[in-house]
Amino acid sequence: METKIANITEENLTEESVQEILKEAGDIIKAGGLVAFPTETVYGLGGDGLNPDSSRKIYAAKGRPSDNPLIIHICKWEALEEIVEDIPKKAELLAQAFWPGPLTLVLKKADKVPKETTGGLDTVAIRMPDDKVALAFIEAAGGYIAAPSANTSGRPSPTLAKYVYQDLQGKIELILDGGQVCIGLESTIVDLTEEIPMILRPGYVTKEMLEEVIGEVACDKTLMNADSSQAPKAPGMKYKHYAPKGQLTIVSGTEEKVVCYINEQTKKAREAGKTVGVIATDATKPLYQASVVKSAGDRQQEETVAKELYRILREFDDEEIDVIFSESFGTNGIGQAIMNRLLKAAGYHVENV
Ligand code: TXA
Ligand code: MG
């Protein structure tokens, strides 16, 4: 199969040729095919969420285990009523506050949602993305798009269409290229089937933001540490996550000590004939001696780091770097989501200096 790429942005959305592409994308989904599309978090690999065959195809294209459930993306509120058994008050409040946006709600599923989409579970994850292209595509496709991130299983989620193409060319019909995504890390997932709502995956919408709307929110204990005696509650979080080809270590401590430690380790690795890469920030980038130093963004504005992190990790793979050191990030706000993804990528390997 040849994978087609079409440019489609908020700006050109109303043009006739672009409307035709949207229709084509919708028709592909209705016929059981797959289309990758931009969202504000990361690119999604979309299929018809109510068609079990489409979900099977998604798992096959990604190389993903089929007990790892998919998120259904909707474009209007009424669609939620169709696919869940009931809507608890807290779900309504959260949707009002954060949709469209980077928040996924886990609720009891209605019968019409196939178990193929939910990985065999009685619950379903749902989100309304905050991206004009995504919303128009979902509408054109009938309103229920099952979509995991559009990467091969085990690679970082794509923040640019070129990375979708790298992973999925020949496996899907069409990629809607909307340019670089806005946030860069996947949505926050909240399970509302528990007495106390629980965060299963941290993201742009933080615990504090959720608590302002619905009161107490719990956090899955497995999110920020390596203790795997407990199984994570989002099935996807138990799978070995993306690990870069190079050995990644997170270095935590004061700026001065971190820079000093990483430069010492760089020297040692070089003497052993290895190439070294560093994930720095704008302020510290000039201080490192490694051959490849990349700034993830401005430490004072961690959203900038979230946006570039996956791109940087992919670039280190392409550049075949042997050893990677990363600065550590805060555990508040979006920093928690950044650290959650970095810790997984590093296999929880942290040096405190
Ligand atoms: O930002 C995002 O959420 C992106 C964009 C494309 O919307 N999607 C995304 O999907 O990250 P995916 O499939 O890569 O991650 C979905 C996560 C997995 O860890 C999965 O196990 C969990 O959501 N999940 C899905 N349905 C669930 C359910 N019913 N109960 C618990 N966890 C669920
Ligand atoms: Mg994913």
Tab-separated table of C-alpha atoms and ligand atoms in Angstrom:
chain	number	residue	atom	x	y	z
A	1	MET	CA	0.000	0.000	0.000
A	2	GLU	CA	1.261	3.469	-0.833
A	3	THR	CA	0.894	5.985	1.989
A	4	LYS	CA	-0.273	9.382	0.804
A	5	ILE	CA	0.594	12.592	2.688
A	6	ALA	CA	-1.669	15.665	2.527
A	7	ASN	CA	-0.968	19.095	4.016
A	8	ILE	CA	-3.894	20.289	6.040
A	9	THR	CA	-3.840	23.066	8.598
A	10	GLU	CA	-6.244	25.277	10.454
A	11	GLU	CA	-5.499	27.989	7.878
A	12	ASN	CA	-6.258	26.033	4.702
A	13	LEU	CA	-9.079	23.970	6.177
A	14	THR	CA	-11.863	25.715	4.302
A	15	GLU	CA	-10.202	25.490	0.865
A	16	GLU	CA	-12.072	23.284	-1.563
A	17	SER	CA	-9.130	20.962	-2.280
A	18	VAL	CA	-8.597	20.479	1.455
A	19	GLN	CA	-12.271	19.749	2.010
A	20	GLU	CA	-11.921	17.041	-0.642
A	21	ILE	CA	-9.002	15.537	1.248
A	22	LEU	CA	-11.062	15.528	4.447
A	23	LYS	CA	-13.847	13.734	2.639
A	24	GLU	CA	-11.364	11.208	1.281
A	25	ALA	CA	-9.972	10.693	4.811
A	26	GLY	CA	-13.487	10.170	6.141
A	27	ASP	CA	-14.287	7.685	3.387
A	28	ILE	CA	-11.112	5.696	4.105
A	29	ILE	CA	-12.157	5.367	7.765
A	30	LYS	CA	-15.746	4.416	6.870
A	31	ALA	CA	-14.363	1.709	4.571
A	32	GLY	CA	-12.308	0.291	7.470
A	33	GLY	CA	-8.962	1.865	6.548
A	34	LEU	CA	-6.441	3.875	8.603
A	35	VAL	CA	-5.536	7.587	8.555
A	36	ALA	CA	-2.952	9.331	10.753
A	37	PHE	CA	-3.886	12.828	11.894
A	38	PRO	CA	-2.513	15.655	14.036
A	39	THR	CA	-3.840	16.437	17.504
A	40	GLU	CA	-2.590	19.027	19.979
A	41	THR	CA	-0.714	16.322	21.942
A	42	VAL	CA	0.859	13.935	19.395
A	43	TYR	CA	-0.152	12.442	16.029
A	44	GLY	CA	-2.821	9.736	16.218
A	45	LEU	CA	-3.262	6.601	14.095
A	46	GLY	CA	-7.007	6.644	13.416
A	47	GLY	CA	-9.501	3.953	12.541
A	48	ASP	CA	-13.262	3.539	13.081
A	49	GLY	CA	-13.617	3.019	16.839
A	50	LEU	CA	-16.881	1.133	16.441
A	51	ASN	CA	-15.511	-1.298	13.846
A	52	PRO	CA	-13.632	-4.252	15.379
A	53	ASP	CA	-11.739	-4.897	12.131
A	54	SER	CA	-10.385	-1.340	12.124
A	55	SER	CA	-9.077	-1.772	15.654
A	56	ARG	CA	-7.391	-5.026	14.647
A	57	LYS	CA	-5.722	-3.192	11.782
A	58	ILE	CA	-4.478	-0.467	14.131
A	59	TYR	CA	-2.813	-3.055	16.391
A	60	ALA	CA	-1.227	-4.731	13.371
A	61	ALA	CA	0.085	-1.460	11.853
A	62	LYS	CA	1.652	-0.401	15.161
A	63	GLY	CA	2.887	-3.848	16.148
A	64	ARG	CA	1.013	-3.315	19.420
A	65	PRO	CA	-0.283	-6.012	21.785
A	66	SER	CA	-4.070	-6.219	21.396
A	67	ASP	CA	-4.799	-6.128	25.150
A	68	ASN	CA	-3.615	-2.500	25.175
A	69	PRO	CA	-6.800	-0.436	24.713
A	70	LEU	CA	-7.292	2.477	22.332
A	71	ILE	CA	-8.639	5.971	23.014
A	72	ILE	CA	-11.824	6.927	21.130
A	73	HIS	CA	-11.655	10.509	19.837
A	74	ILE	CA	-14.905	12.405	19.495
A	75	CYS	CA	-15.781	15.863	18.167
A	76	LYS	CA	-18.995	16.656	20.016
A	77	TRP	CA	-20.484	16.139	23.418
A	78	GLU	CA	-23.466	14.051	22.208
A	79	ALA	CA	-21.053	11.404	20.948
A	80	LEU	CA	-19.995	10.714	24.539
A	81	GLU	CA	-23.543	9.784	25.528
A	82	GLU	CA	-23.580	7.192	22.729
A	83	ILE	CA	-20.525	5.223	23.801
A	84	VAL	CA	-20.626	5.167	27.614
A	85	GLU	CA	-23.080	3.514	29.961
A	86	ASP	CA	-23.597	6.653	32.011
A	87	ILE	CA	-21.877	9.986	32.554
A	88	PRO	CA	-20.945	10.614	36.186
A	89	LYS	CA	-21.169	14.232	37.361
A	90	LYS	CA	-17.382	14.475	37.718
A	91	ALA	CA	-16.900	13.396	34.104
A	92	GLU	CA	-19.311	16.079	32.975
A	93	LEU	CA	-17.464	18.718	34.999
A	94	LEU	CA	-14.067	17.664	33.647
A	95	ALA	CA	-15.283	17.580	30.065
A	96	GLN	CA	-16.800	21.039	30.489
A	97	ALA	CA	-13.559	22.373	31.919
A	98	PHE	CA	-11.000	20.714	29.628
A	99	TRP	CA	-12.620	19.611	26.337
A	100	PRO	CA	-11.674	20.043	23.669
A	101	GLY	CA	-8.250	19.430	25.173
A	102	PRO	CA	-5.479	17.063	26.307
A	103	LEU	CA	-7.556	15.064	28.786
A	104	THR	CA	-8.753	11.472	28.351
A	105	LEU	CA	-11.567	10.124	30.521
A	106	VAL	CA	-11.987	6.411	31.288
A	107	LEU	CA	-15.657	5.462	31.762
A	108	LYS	CA	-17.880	2.352	31.630
A	109	LYS	CA	-18.408	1.488	27.988
A	110	ALA	CA	-21.728	1.083	26.191
A	111	ASP	CA	-22.424	-2.146	24.290
A	112	LYS	CA	-21.786	-0.633	20.895
A	113	VAL	CA	-18.082	-0.153	21.660
A	114	PRO	CA	-16.368	-3.366	20.564
A	115	LYS	CA	-13.997	-5.141	22.951
A	116	GLU	CA	-11.415	-5.082	20.173
A	117	THR	CA	-11.189	-1.314	20.714
A	118	THR	CA	-10.983	-1.514	24.507
A	119	GLY	CA	-8.498	-4.374	24.664
A	120	GLY	CA	-11.155	-6.606	26.214
A	121	LEU	CA	-12.043	-4.140	29.004
A	122	ASP	CA	-15.549	-3.023	30.071
A	123	THR	CA	-14.314	0.560	30.195
A	124	VAL	CA	-13.468	2.915	27.360
A	125	ALA	CA	-11.045	5.859	27.162
A	126	ILE	CA	-12.422	8.959	25.421
A	127	ARG	CA	-11.097	12.337	24.474
A	128	MET	CA	-12.094	15.369	22.414
A	129	PRO	CA	-8.870	16.813	20.979
A	130	ASP	CA	-8.251	20.552	20.734
A	131	ASP	CA	-7.137	20.695	17.127
A	132	LYS	CA	-9.290	22.029	14.288
A	133	VAL	CA	-7.924	19.512	11.781
A	134	ALA	CA	-8.525	16.606	14.157
A	135	LEU	CA	-12.085	17.720	14.882
A	136	ALA	CA	-12.911	18.177	11.189
A	137	PHE	CA	-11.437	14.757	10.405
A	138	ILE	CA	-13.381	13.028	13.192
A	139	GLU	CA	-16.582	14.645	11.944
A	140	ALA	CA	-15.900	13.604	8.334
A	141	ALA	CA	-15.188	10.051	9.491
A	142	GLY	CA	-18.461	9.518	11.339
A	143	GLY	CA	-17.571	10.756	14.811
A	144	TYR	CA	-15.721	7.920	16.588
A	145	ILE	CA	-12.015	7.642	15.856
A	146	ALA	CA	-10.033	5.035	17.780
A	147	ALA	CA	-6.473	6.264	17.838
A	148	PRO	CA	-3.296	5.376	19.647
A	149	SER	CA	-0.229	7.521	19.068
A	150	ALA	CA	0.918	7.071	15.448
A	151	ASN	CA	4.280	5.448	16.170
A	152	THR	CA	5.509	1.899	15.861
A	153	SER	CA	5.012	0.331	19.285
A	154	GLY	CA	8.093	1.039	21.417
A	155	ARG	CA	9.148	4.277	19.661
A	156	PRO	CA	8.478	7.850	20.873
A	157	SER	CA	5.109	9.281	19.856
A	158	PRO	CA	5.371	11.378	16.688
A	159	THR	CA	5.241	15.149	17.020
A	160	LEU	CA	5.773	15.695	13.265
A	161	ALA	CA	4.212	13.969	10.238
A	162	LYS	CA	7.649	12.885	8.984
A	163	TYR	CA	8.010	10.613	12.013
A	164	VAL	CA	4.602	9.055	11.321
A	165	TYR	CA	5.820	8.368	7.786
A	166	GLN	CA	9.090	6.910	9.108
A	167	ASP	CA	7.194	4.399	11.264
A	168	LEU	CA	4.035	3.644	9.279
A	169	GLN	CA	4.766	4.140	5.573
A	170	GLY	CA	3.200	1.369	3.510
A	171	LYS	CA	0.937	0.355	6.395
A	172	ILE	CA	-1.726	3.091	6.314
A	173	GLU	CA	-3.621	4.830	3.530
A	174	LEU	CA	-3.143	8.501	4.410
A	175	ILE	CA	-1.296	10.923	6.705
A	176	LEU	CA	-2.829	14.339	7.357
A	177	ASP	CA	0.188	16.609	7.871
A	178	GLY	CA	-0.734	19.506	10.158
A	179	GLY	CA	2.852	20.505	11.027
A	180	GLN	CA	4.434	20.257	14.468
A	181	VAL	CA	2.026	19.478	17.315
A	182	CYS	CA	1.489	21.999	20.053
A	183	ILE	CA	2.039	20.074	23.317
A	184	GLY	CA	4.292	17.163	22.390
A	185	LEU	CA	3.366	14.662	25.138
A	186	GLU	CA	0.296	12.424	25.248
A	187	SER	CA	-2.911	13.419	27.073
A	188	THR	CA	-3.536	13.082	30.793
A	189	ILE	CA	-5.646	9.953	31.439
A	190	VAL	CA	-8.124	9.957	34.352
A	191	ASP	CA	-10.084	6.881	35.395
A	192	LEU	CA	-13.546	7.909	36.569
A	193	THR	CA	-14.769	4.397	37.311
A	194	GLU	CA	-13.034	4.498	40.714
A	195	GLU	CA	-14.551	6.035	43.839
A	196	ILE	CA	-11.739	8.586	43.820
A	197	PRO	CA	-10.791	9.519	40.241
A	198	MET	CA	-7.292	8.352	39.433
A	199	ILE	CA	-4.617	9.683	37.085
A	200	LEU	CA	-3.331	6.771	35.027
A	201	ARG	CA	-0.960	8.849	32.896
A	202	PRO	CA	0.260	12.388	33.680
A	203	GLY	CA	0.056	15.011	30.931
A	204	TYR	CA	-0.516	18.689	30.279
A	205	VAL	CA	-3.625	18.746	32.494
A	206	THR	CA	-2.153	18.346	35.971
A	207	LYS	CA	-3.477	16.861	39.227
A	208	GLU	CA	-3.873	20.392	40.624
A	209	MET	CA	-5.910	21.494	37.621
A	210	LEU	CA	-8.190	18.452	37.943
A	211	GLU	CA	-8.612	18.928	41.696
A	212	GLU	CA	-9.738	22.492	41.196
A	213	VAL	CA	-12.705	21.151	39.261
A	214	ILE	CA	-13.661	17.873	41.004
A	215	GLY	CA	-11.880	17.775	44.364
A	216	GLU	CA	-9.657	14.864	45.395
A	217	VAL	CA	-7.819	13.017	42.642
A	218	ALA	CA	-5.452	10.084	43.214
A	219	CYS	CA	-2.343	9.175	41.225
A	220	ASP	CA	-1.450	5.673	40.079
A	221	LYS	CA	1.521	4.871	42.346
A	222	THR	CA	3.473	3.210	39.565
A	223	LEU	CA	3.838	6.414	37.520
A	224	MET	CA	7.066	7.822	38.883
A	225	ASN	CA	9.067	4.882	40.189
A	226	ALA	CA	10.468	1.596	39.032
A	227	ASP	CA	8.734	-0.595	41.621
A	228	SER	CA	6.861	-2.933	39.344
A	229	SER	CA	5.427	-5.185	42.042
A	230	GLN	CA	2.184	-3.305	41.349
A	231	ALA	CA	0.720	-3.413	37.843
A	232	PRO	CA	-0.055	-0.002	36.367
A	233	LYS	CA	-3.757	0.618	35.849
A	234	ALA	CA	-3.496	1.782	32.240
A	235	PRO	CA	-2.594	-1.442	30.435
A	236	GLY	CA	-0.312	0.485	28.074
A	237	MET	CA	1.870	1.719	30.899
A	238	LYS	CA	3.027	-1.818	31.733
A	239	TYR	CA	4.656	-2.435	28.396
A	240	LYS	CA	8.329	-1.763	28.047
A	241	HIS	CA	8.311	1.742	26.821
A	242	TYR	CA	10.432	3.525	24.383
A	243	ALA	CA	14.120	3.097	25.119
A	244	PRO	CA	16.581	4.989	22.918
A	245	LYS	CA	19.277	2.982	21.121
A	246	GLY	CA	21.867	4.756	23.275
A	247	GLN	CA	22.014	4.171	27.032
A	248	LEU	CA	20.105	7.065	28.647
A	249	THR	CA	20.889	8.353	32.145
A	250	ILE	CA	19.010	11.168	33.884
A	251	VAL	CA	21.279	13.308	36.057
A	252	SER	CA	19.681	15.142	38.946
A	253	GLY	CA	21.180	17.804	41.241
A	254	THR	CA	22.196	21.458	41.214
A	255	GLU	CA	23.018	22.875	37.796
A	256	GLU	CA	26.717	23.168	38.578
A	257	LYS	CA	27.048	19.582	39.783
A	258	VAL	CA	24.983	18.167	36.931
A	259	VAL	CA	27.107	19.929	34.301
A	260	CYS	CA	30.305	18.854	36.021
A	261	TYR	CA	29.210	15.202	36.323
A	262	ILE	CA	28.018	14.979	32.732
A	263	ASN	CA	31.253	16.509	31.413
A	264	GLU	CA	33.326	14.028	33.449
A	265	GLN	CA	31.266	11.103	32.194
A	266	THR	CA	31.493	12.439	28.639
A	267	LYS	CA	35.288	12.378	28.862
A	268	LYS	CA	35.278	8.784	30.137
A	269	ALA	CA	32.848	7.593	27.492
A	270	ARG	CA	34.871	9.274	24.761
A	271	GLU	CA	38.044	7.592	25.976
A	272	ALA	CA	36.179	4.314	25.660
A	273	GLY	CA	35.437	5.208	22.021
A	274	LYS	CA	31.772	6.046	22.500
A	275	THR	CA	29.734	8.917	21.083
A	276	VAL	CA	27.920	11.022	23.671
A	277	GLY	CA	24.760	13.121	23.462
A	278	VAL	CA	23.313	15.488	26.059
A	279	ILE	CA	19.752	16.701	26.568
A	280	ALA	CA	20.361	20.191	27.935
A	281	THR	CA	18.286	23.343	28.290
A	282	ASP	CA	18.760	26.750	26.650
A	283	ALA	CA	20.759	28.144	29.570
A	284	THR	CA	23.079	25.149	30.018
A	285	LYS	CA	23.679	24.092	26.406
A	286	PRO	CA	26.981	26.020	25.999
A	287	LEU	CA	28.399	24.410	29.166
A	288	TYR	CA	28.591	20.827	27.867
A	289	GLN	CA	31.514	19.221	26.065
A	290	ALA	CA	29.739	16.275	24.429
A	291	SER	CA	29.807	15.964	20.644
A	292	VAL	CA	26.049	16.363	20.308
A	293	VAL	CA	24.291	18.704	22.739
A	294	LYS	CA	20.609	19.484	22.175
A	295	SER	CA	18.546	21.984	24.077
A	296	ALA	CA	15.078	20.734	24.864
A	297	GLY	CA	13.924	24.262	25.670
A	298	ASP	CA	13.646	26.764	28.485
A	299	ARG	CA	13.669	25.319	31.998
A	300	GLN	CA	11.550	28.246	33.239
A	301	GLN	CA	8.859	27.266	30.717
A	302	GLU	CA	8.712	23.490	30.813
A	303	GLU	CA	6.023	23.361	28.072
A	304	THR	CA	8.845	24.160	25.658
A	305	VAL	CA	10.673	21.012	26.823
A	306	ALA	CA	7.543	18.853	26.481
A	307	LYS	CA	7.191	19.993	22.894
A	308	GLU	CA	10.710	19.001	21.779
A	309	LEU	CA	11.506	15.955	23.930
A	310	TYR	CA	10.287	13.191	21.597
A	311	ARG	CA	11.886	14.831	18.559
A	312	ILE	CA	15.232	14.963	20.363
A	313	LEU	CA	15.030	11.324	21.426
A	314	ARG	CA	14.281	10.296	17.842
A	315	GLU	CA	17.203	12.389	16.548
A	316	PHE	CA	19.650	10.687	18.920
A	317	ASP	CA	18.539	7.342	17.476
A	318	ASP	CA	19.029	8.582	13.907
A	319	GLU	CA	22.484	9.913	14.833
A	320	GLU	CA	23.412	6.567	16.439
A	321	ILE	CA	24.597	8.120	19.708
A	322	ASP	CA	25.928	5.456	22.151
A	323	VAL	CA	25.503	7.213	25.494
A	324	ILE	CA	22.947	9.923	26.376
A	325	PHE	CA	22.748	12.102	29.489
A	326	SER	CA	19.718	14.194	30.273
A	327	GLU	CA	19.143	16.921	32.789
A	328	SER	CA	16.297	16.218	35.166
A	329	PHE	CA	13.019	18.163	35.257
A	330	GLY	CA	10.568	19.298	37.892
A	331	THR	CA	7.864	17.024	39.188
A	332	ASN	CA	5.193	19.715	39.229
A	333	GLY	CA	2.992	20.826	36.375
A	334	ILE	CA	3.945	19.497	32.942
A	335	GLY	CA	7.330	18.598	34.477
A	336	GLN	CA	5.689	15.517	35.973
A	337	ALA	CA	4.669	14.280	32.534
A	338	ILE	CA	8.135	15.054	31.153
A	339	MET	CA	9.822	13.095	33.968
A	340	ASN	CA	7.343	10.209	33.646
A	341	ARG	CA	8.274	9.749	29.944
A	342	LEU	CA	12.012	10.376	30.510
A	343	LEU	CA	12.164	7.878	33.390
A	344	LYS	CA	10.612	5.205	31.207
A	345	ALA	CA	12.996	5.998	28.355
A	346	ALA	CA	15.919	5.732	30.804
A	347	GLY	CA	14.651	2.485	32.331
A	348	TYR	CA	14.472	4.519	35.613
A	349	HIS	CA	18.238	5.045	35.551
A	350	VAL	CA	18.865	8.242	37.548
A	351	GLU	CA	22.179	9.544	38.975
A	352	ASN	CA	21.742	11.929	41.910
A	353	VAL	CA	24.829	14.148	42.108
B	1	TXA	O1	-2.681	12.309	23.581
B	1	TXA	C1	-3.078	11.153	23.430
B	1	TXA	O2	-3.747	10.572	24.277
B	1	TXA	C2	-2.754	10.454	22.095
B	1	TXA	C3	-3.460	11.212	20.977
B	1	TXA	C4	-3.331	10.512	19.635
B	1	TXA	O3	-4.792	11.416	21.325
B	1	TXA	N1	-3.117	9.067	22.141
B	1	TXA	C5	-2.424	8.143	22.865
B	1	TXA	O4	-2.912	6.865	22.731
B	1	TXA	O5	-1.479	8.416	23.564
B	1	TXA	P1	-2.068	5.568	23.170
B	1	TXA	O6	-2.865	4.424	22.650
B	1	TXA	O7	-0.671	5.673	22.662
B	1	TXA	O8	-2.143	5.562	24.711
B	1	TXA	C6	-3.370	5.292	25.342
B	1	TXA	C7	-3.161	4.835	26.749
B	1	TXA	C8	-2.553	3.452	26.864
B	1	TXA	O9	-1.594	3.474	27.906
B	1	TXA	C9	-3.752	2.600	27.236
B	1	TXA	O10	-3.406	1.461	27.980
B	1	TXA	C10	-4.612	3.567	28.050
B	1	TXA	O11	-4.462	4.768	27.356
B	1	TXA	N2	-6.028	3.198	28.026
B	1	TXA	C11	-6.864	3.172	26.964
B	1	TXA	N3	-8.081	2.727	27.303
B	1	TXA	C12	-8.038	2.471	28.611
B	1	TXA	C13	-8.990	1.979	29.575
B	1	TXA	N4	-10.225	1.646	29.216
B	1	TXA	N5	-8.591	1.830	30.851
B	1	TXA	C14	-7.337	2.180	31.226
B	1	TXA	N6	-6.393	2.638	30.367
B	1	TXA	C15	-6.730	2.784	29.093
B	2	MG	MG	1.343	5.561	22.574
